[in-house]
Coordinates of C-alpha atoms in Angstrom, one line a residue:
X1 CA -45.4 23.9 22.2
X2 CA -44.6 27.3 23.5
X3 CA -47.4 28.8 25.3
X4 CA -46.2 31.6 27.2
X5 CA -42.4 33.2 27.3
X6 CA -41.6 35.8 29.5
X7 CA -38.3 37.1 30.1
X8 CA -37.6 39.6 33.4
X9 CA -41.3 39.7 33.0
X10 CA -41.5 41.4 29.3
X11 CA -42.9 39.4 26.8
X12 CA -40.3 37.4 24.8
X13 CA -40.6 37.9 20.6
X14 CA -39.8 34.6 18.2
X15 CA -36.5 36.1 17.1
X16 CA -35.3 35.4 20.7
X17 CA -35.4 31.8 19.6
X18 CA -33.2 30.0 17.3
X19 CA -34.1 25.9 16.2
X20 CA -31.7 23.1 15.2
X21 CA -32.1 19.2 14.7
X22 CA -30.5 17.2 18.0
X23 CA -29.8 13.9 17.0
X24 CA -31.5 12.4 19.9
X25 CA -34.4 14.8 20.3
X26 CA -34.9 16.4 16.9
X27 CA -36.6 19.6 16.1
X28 CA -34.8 22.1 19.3
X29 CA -34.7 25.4 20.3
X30 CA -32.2 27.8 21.9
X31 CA -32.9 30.8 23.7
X32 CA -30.8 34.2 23.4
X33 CA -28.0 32.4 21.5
X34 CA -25.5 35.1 19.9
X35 CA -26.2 35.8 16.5
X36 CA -24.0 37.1 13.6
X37 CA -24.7 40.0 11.9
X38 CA -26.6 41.8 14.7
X39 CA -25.3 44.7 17.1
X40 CA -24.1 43.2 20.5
X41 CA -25.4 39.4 18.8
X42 CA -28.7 40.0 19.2
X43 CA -28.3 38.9 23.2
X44 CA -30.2 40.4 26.1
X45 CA -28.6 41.1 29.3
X46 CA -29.8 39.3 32.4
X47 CA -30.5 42.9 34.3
X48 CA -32.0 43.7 31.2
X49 CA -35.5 45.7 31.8
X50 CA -34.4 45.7 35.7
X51 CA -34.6 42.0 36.2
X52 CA -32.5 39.4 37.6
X53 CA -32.5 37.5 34.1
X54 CA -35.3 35.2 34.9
X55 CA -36.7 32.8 32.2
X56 CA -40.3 31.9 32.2
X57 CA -41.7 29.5 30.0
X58 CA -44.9 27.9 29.3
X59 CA -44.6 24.6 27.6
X60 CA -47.0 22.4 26.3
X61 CA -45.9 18.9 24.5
X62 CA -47.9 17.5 21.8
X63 CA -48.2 13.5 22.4
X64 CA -46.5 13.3 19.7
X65 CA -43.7 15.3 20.5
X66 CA -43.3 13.4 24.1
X67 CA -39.3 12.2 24.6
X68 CA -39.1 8.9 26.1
X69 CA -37.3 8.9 29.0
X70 CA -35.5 6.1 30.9
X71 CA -35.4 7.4 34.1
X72 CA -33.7 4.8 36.5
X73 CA -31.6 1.6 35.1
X74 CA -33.4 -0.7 37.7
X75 CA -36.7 0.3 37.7
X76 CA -37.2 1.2 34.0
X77 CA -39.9 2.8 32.7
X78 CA -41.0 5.7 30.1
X79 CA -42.1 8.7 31.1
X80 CA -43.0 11.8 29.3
X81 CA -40.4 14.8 29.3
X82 CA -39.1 18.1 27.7
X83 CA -35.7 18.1 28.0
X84 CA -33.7 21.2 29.0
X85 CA -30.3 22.9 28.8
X86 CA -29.1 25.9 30.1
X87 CA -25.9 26.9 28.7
X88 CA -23.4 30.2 27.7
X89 CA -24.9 31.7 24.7
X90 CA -22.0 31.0 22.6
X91 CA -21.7 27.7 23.6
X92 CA -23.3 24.9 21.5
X93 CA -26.2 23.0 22.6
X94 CA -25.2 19.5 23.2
X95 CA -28.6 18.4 24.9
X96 CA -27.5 14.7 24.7
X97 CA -24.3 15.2 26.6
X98 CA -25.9 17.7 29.7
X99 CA -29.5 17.7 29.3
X100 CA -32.0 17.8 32.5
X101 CA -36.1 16.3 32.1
X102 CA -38.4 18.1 33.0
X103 CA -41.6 16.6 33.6
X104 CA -45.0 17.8 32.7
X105 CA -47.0 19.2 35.6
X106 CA -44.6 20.8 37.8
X107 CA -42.5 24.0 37.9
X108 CA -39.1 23.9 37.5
X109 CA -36.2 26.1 38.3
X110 CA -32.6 26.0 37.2
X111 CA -29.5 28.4 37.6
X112 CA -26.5 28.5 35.4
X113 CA -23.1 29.3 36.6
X114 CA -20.1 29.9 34.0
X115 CA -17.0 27.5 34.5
X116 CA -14.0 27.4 31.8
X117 CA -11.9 24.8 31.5
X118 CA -8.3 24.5 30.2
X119 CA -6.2 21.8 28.6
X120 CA -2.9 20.8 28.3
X121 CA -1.7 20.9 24.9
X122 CA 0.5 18.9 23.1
X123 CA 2.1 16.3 23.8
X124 CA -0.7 15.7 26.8
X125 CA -3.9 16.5 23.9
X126 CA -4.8 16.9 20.3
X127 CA -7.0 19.9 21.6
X128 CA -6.4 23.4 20.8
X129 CA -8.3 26.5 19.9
X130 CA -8.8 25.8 16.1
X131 CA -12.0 24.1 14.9
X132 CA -11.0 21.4 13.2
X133 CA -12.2 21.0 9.3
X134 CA -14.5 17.5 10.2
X135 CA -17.0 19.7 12.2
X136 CA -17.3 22.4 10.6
X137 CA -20.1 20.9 9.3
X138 CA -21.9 21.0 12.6
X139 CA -21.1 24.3 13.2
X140 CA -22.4 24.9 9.6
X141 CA -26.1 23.8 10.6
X142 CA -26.5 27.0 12.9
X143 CA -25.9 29.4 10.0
X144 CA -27.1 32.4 11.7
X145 CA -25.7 31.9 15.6
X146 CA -22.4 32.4 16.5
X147 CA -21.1 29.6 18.0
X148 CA -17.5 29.4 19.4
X149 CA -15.4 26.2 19.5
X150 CA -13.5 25.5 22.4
X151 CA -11.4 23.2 24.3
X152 CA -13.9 21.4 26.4
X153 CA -16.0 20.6 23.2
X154 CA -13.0 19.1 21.4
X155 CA -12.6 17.3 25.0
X156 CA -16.1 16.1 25.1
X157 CA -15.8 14.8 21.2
X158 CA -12.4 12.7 22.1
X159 CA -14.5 10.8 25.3
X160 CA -17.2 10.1 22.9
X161 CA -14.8 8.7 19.9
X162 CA -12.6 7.0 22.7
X163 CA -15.3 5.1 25.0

């Protein structure tokens, strides 16, 4: 699937990469998530090398591998895709909730700006800073990246059980 990865233009290694199981899209992989148990979490800097942190990758999908894709509610039809997320590295990777497709053929370019978000507490939400014991157990299936739990996921969780 991975056919080239270059990142600032040095060549990136397979430890850069970290896979988990999406519900939607199975077998996935993150790039430059924070690790435990490394110096600095394993991360590289986006000036790193010089550079201006850009990602290149290569991607090839198996037909197998191809995501169906519903790409307009009035004129529906399939079409093959890898989807994408760009992200903080300590910031699950909920590709069903902010995924982009990216279709086969074409180069594609994204940018990531960082934007927090904070929540009224009680009595206004249930939110708060602790991760609750019920998901633990997704936090659980990335044993070795460090992962932080935050408002906006516990946010994102009550619109999903509430809609």
């Amino acid at each position: 699937m991975l056919m080239s990865c270059f990142f600032n233009g040095v060549p990136c290694k397979s430890t850069n990469f970290i896979t988990f199981e999406s519900p939607s899209y199975g077998g996935s992989y993150a790039f430059n998530a924070m690790m435990k148990n490394l110096p600095n979490g394993g991360t590289r800097d986006s000036n790193e090398g010089g550079g201006d942190g850009i990602l290149e990758l290569r991607l090839y999908a198996h037909s197998h591998q191809y995501v169906p894709n519903l790409s307009d509610v009035f004129d529906i039809h399939i079409a093959v895709d890898i989807m994408i997320m760009v992200h903080d590295n300590t910031q699950l990777s909920l590709i069903d909730i902010a995924d982009m497709a990216s279709g086969p053929g074409r180069k594609h370019k994204l940018s990531f700006t960082r934007k927090k978000s904070y929540f009224l507490s009680l009595p206004y939400a249930k939110c708060t800073n602790q991760i609750p014991l019920a998901m633990q157990a997704m936090f659980n299936l990335f044993q070795d990246a460090y992962y932080a739990y935050s408002q906006l996921l516990c946010f994102t969780n009550c619109i999903q059980s509430y809609t």
